[in-house]
Short mmCIF file of C-alpha atoms in Angstrom, two decimals:
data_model
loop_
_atom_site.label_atom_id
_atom_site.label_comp_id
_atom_site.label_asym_id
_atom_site.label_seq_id
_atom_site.Cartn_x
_atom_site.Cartn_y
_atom_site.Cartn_z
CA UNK A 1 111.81 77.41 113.52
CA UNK A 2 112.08 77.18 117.33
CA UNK A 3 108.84 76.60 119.27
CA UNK A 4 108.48 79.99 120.36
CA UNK A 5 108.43 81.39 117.03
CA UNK A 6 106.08 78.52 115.56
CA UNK A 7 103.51 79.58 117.75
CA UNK A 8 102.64 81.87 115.38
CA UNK A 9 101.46 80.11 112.52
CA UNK A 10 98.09 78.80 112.75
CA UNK A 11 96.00 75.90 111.06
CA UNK A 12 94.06 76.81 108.10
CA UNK A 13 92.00 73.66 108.22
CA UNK A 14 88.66 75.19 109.61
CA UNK A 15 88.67 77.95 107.00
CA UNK A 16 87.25 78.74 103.96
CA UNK A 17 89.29 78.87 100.27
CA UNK A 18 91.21 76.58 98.48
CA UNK A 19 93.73 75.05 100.68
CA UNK A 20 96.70 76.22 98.53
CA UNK A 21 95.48 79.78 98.63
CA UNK A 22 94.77 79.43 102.19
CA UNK A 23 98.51 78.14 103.10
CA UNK A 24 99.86 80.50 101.36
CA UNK A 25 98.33 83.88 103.14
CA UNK A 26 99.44 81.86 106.30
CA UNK A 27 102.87 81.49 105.18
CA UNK A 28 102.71 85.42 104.21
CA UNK A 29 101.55 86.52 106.83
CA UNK A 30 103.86 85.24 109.17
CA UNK A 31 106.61 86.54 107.29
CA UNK A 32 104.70 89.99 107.45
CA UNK A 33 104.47 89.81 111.01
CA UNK A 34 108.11 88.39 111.80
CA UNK A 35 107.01 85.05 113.36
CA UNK A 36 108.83 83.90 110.42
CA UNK A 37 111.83 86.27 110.35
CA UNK A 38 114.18 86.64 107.01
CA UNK A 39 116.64 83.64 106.67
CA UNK A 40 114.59 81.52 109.44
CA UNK A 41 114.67 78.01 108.10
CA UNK A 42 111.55 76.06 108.26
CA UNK A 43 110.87 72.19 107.34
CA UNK A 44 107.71 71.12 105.12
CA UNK A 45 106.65 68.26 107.49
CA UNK A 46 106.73 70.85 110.58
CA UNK A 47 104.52 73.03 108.86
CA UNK A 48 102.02 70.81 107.54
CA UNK A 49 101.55 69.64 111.02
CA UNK A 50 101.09 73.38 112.25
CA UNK A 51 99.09 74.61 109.34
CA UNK A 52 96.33 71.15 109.91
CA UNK A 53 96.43 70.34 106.20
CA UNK A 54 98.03 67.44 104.01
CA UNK A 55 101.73 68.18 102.08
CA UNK A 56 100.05 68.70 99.03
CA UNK A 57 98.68 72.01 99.18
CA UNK A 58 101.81 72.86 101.43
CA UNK A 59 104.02 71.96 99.06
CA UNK A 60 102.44 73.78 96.16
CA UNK A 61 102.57 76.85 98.46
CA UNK A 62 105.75 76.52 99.01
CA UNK A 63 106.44 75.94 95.18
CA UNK A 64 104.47 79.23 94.78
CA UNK A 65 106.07 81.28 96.94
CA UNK A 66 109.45 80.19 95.92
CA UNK A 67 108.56 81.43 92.64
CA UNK A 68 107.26 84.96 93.76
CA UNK A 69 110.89 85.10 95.86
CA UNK A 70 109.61 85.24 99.44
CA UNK A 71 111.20 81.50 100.49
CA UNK A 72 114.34 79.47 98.67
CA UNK A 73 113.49 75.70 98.98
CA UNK A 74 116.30 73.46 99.21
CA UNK A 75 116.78 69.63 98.02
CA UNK A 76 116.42 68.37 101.82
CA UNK A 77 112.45 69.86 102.02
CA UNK A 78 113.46 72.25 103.91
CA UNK A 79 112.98 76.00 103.32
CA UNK A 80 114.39 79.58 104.23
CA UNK A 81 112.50 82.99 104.15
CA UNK A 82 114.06 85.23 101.73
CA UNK A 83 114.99 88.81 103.10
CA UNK A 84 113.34 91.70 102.66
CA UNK A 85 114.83 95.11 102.09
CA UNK A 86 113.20 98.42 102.26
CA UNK A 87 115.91 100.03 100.07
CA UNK A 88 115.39 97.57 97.31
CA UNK A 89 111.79 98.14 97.36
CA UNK A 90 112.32 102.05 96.85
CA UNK A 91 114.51 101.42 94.00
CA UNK A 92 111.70 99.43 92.06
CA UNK A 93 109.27 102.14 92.77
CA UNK A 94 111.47 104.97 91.94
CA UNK A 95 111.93 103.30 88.56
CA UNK A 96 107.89 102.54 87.79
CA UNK A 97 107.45 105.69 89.09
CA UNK A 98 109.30 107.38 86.52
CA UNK A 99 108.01 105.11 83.67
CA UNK A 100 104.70 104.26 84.21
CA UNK A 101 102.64 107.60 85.06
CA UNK A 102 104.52 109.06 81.81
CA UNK A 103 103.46 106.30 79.62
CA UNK A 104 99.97 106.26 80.76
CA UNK A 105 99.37 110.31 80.42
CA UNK A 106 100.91 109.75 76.77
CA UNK A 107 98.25 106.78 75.89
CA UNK A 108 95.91 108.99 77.73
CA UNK A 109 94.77 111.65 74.62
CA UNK A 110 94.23 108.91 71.87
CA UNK A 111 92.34 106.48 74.22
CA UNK A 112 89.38 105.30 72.49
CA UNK A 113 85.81 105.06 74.43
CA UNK A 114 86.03 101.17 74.27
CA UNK A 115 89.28 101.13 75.37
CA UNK A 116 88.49 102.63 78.52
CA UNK A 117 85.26 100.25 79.01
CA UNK A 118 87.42 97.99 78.83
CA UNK A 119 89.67 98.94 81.48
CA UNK A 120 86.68 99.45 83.87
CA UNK A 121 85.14 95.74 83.00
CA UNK A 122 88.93 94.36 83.74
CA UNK A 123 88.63 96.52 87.43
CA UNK A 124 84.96 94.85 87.76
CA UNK A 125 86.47 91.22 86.29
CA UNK A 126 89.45 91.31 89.32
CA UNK A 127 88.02 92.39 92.05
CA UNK A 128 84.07 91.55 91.98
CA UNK A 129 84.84 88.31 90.89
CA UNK A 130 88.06 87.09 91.39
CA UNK A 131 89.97 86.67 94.59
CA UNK A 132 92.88 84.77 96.36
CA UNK A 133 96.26 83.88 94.28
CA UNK A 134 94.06 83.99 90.86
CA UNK A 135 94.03 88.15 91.44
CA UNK A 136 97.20 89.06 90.65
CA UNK A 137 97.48 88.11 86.96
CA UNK A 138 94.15 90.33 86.14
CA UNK A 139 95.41 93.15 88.15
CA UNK A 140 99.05 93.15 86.52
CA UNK A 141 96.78 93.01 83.29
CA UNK A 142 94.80 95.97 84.42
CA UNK A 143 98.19 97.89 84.74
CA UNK A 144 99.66 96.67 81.68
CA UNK A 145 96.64 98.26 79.75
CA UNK A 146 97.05 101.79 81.58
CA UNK A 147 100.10 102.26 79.43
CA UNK A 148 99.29 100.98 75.98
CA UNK A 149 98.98 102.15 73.88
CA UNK A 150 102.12 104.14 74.11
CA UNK A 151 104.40 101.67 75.73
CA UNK A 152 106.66 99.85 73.27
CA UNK A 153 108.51 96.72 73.40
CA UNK A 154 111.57 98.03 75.23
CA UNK A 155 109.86 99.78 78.03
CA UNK A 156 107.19 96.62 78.50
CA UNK A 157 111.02 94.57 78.70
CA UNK A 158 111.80 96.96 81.57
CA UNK A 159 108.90 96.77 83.52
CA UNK A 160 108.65 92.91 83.83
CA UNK A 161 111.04 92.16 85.81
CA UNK A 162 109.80 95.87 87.34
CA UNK A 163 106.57 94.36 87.93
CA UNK A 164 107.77 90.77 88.91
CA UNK A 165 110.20 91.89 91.89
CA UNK A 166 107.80 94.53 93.18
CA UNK A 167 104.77 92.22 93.42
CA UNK A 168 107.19 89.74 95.75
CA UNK A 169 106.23 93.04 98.54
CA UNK A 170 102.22 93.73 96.85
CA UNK A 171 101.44 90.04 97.68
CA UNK A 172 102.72 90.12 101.17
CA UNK A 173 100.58 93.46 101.74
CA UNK A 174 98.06 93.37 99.71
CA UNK A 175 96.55 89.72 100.43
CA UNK A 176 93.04 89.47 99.37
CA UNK A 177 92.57 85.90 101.23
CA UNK A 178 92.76 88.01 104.61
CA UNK A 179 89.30 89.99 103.93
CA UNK A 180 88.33 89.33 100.30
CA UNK A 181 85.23 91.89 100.98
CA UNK A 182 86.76 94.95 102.50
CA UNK A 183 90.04 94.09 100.49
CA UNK A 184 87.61 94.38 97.14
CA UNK A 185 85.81 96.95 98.23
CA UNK A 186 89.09 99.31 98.95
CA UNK A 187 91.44 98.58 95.65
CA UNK A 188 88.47 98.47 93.40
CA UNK A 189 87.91 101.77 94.45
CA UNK A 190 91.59 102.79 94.24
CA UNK A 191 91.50 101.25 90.53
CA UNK A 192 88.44 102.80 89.57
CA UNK A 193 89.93 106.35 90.16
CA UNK A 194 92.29 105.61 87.84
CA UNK A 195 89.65 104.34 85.22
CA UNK A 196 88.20 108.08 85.82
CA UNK A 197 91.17 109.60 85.01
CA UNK A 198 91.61 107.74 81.89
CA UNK A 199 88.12 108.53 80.77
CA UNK A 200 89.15 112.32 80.91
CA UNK A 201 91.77 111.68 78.03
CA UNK A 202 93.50 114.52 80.42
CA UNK A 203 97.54 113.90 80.28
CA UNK A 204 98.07 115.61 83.26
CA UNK A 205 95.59 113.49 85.34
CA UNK A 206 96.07 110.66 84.23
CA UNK A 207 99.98 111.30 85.03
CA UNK A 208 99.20 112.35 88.58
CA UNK A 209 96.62 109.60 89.00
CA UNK A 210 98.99 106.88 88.37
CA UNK A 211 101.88 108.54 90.09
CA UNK A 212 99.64 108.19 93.04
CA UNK A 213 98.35 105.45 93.18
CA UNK A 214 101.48 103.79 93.09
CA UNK A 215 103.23 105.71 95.63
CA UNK A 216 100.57 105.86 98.17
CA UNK A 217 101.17 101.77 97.49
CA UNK A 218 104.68 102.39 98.44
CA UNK A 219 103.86 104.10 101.29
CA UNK A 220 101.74 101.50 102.55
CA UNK A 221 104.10 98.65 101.91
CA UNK A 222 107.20 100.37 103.77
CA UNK A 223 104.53 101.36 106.92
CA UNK A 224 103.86 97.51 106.87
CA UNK A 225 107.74 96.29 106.78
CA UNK A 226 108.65 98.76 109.42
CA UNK A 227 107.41 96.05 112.31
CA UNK A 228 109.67 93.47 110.55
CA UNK A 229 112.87 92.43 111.23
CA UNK A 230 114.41 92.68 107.48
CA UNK A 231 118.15 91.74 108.80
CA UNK A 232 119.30 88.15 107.18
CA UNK A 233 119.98 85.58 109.97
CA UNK A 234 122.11 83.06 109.31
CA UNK A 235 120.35 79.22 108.71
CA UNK A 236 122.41 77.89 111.14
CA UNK A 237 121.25 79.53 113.58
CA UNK A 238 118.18 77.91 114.18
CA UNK A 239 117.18 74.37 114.48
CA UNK A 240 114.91 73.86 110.85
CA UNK A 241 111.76 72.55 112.43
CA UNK A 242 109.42 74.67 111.32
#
């Protein structure tokens, strides 16, 4: 990255959380905010050195975030960012959107009461307790239950990968390391609406709740990419330096 752009990314070293969790809503959110533009090649031993911390938790970041498809590492420990596309992200939401608040409104009449105390202790289990990367699992849990019991083998085989390429955007938006309090405080509420509507056994609600909720998600994500540059640039254009 050239020294303009580095200036961006700032060390994590005087902050609270675990140093992995803590690199890694760094690394986000200077993809979020462009300092880190798609296909900007970085080098591990540049960032450490910006980001105050030891390779370790950098690397484990980076091993992270590789998975979730934000960066590709290469063999030479360096790293690109991985580009983002608008249109790709509307895709995956026009498909959940058509699966998920149907299967939810048909699990919705047969719900039994412990079923949905259940799915009000998971909202209380992610978001009064846990925070940073350790969130998402519980929450894709959370939305995983809204649809059972109704949802069989071949539509939870459709939303995986569903679920896996549109949290790659919910994790660069939705980062609970930024302000775990208000963060909590917002999406448990959010979640907790749709616990109501599941409690009414009402089809119709329950379809309309979900379809909501994950558009006004949408929504939110596209507002956020519209500051960033989502246009590939080629590695060699830049010096890797992180």
């Amino acid at each position: 990255m050239t020294a303009e752009a580095g200036r961006g990314v700032q060390s994590v070293a005087a902050r609270k959380a675990s140093a992995v969790d803590l690199v890694l809503h760094e690394i986000r959110r200077s993809i979020l905010s462009g300092e880190l533009p798609p296909g900007r090649p970085f080098t591990v031993p540049a960032l450490t050195e910006q980001l105050g911390v030891s390779h370790v938790p950098v690397r484990e970041a980076l091993r992270q975030l590789e998975a979730q498809g934000l960066i590709v590492l290469s063999p030479s420990r360096s790293a690109l960012v991985t580009p983002l596309d608008p249109d790709d992200l509307r895709a995956i939401y026009r498909l959940r959107i058509t699966v998920e608040p149907e299967l939810a409104a048909l699990s919705a009449p047969g719900r039994t009461d412990a079923q949905i105390a259940e799915l009000a202790a998971m909202v209380r289990a992610t978001f009064d307790h846990v925070l940073g990367e350790a969130f998402w699992q519980p929450h894709r849990d959370f939305h995983a239950a809204l649809i059972e019991p109704a949802a069989s083998v071949w539509d939870r085989r459709m939303l995986a990968p569903l679920w896996d390429a549109s949290e790659r955007y919910t994790r660069l938006v939705f980062d609970p390391v930024e302000a775990p309090e208000s963060f909590a405080s917002h999406r448990a509420h959010a979640h907790d609406e749709l616990v109501n509507a599941a409690r009414s056994r009402d089809p119709e609600r329950v379809r309309a709740a979900v379809r909501d909720h994950l558009e006004s998600n949408l929504a939110t994500m596209l507002a956020e990419m519209s500051g960033i540059d989502t246009s590939p640039r080629a590695a060699g254009d830049h010096d890797a330096t992180a």
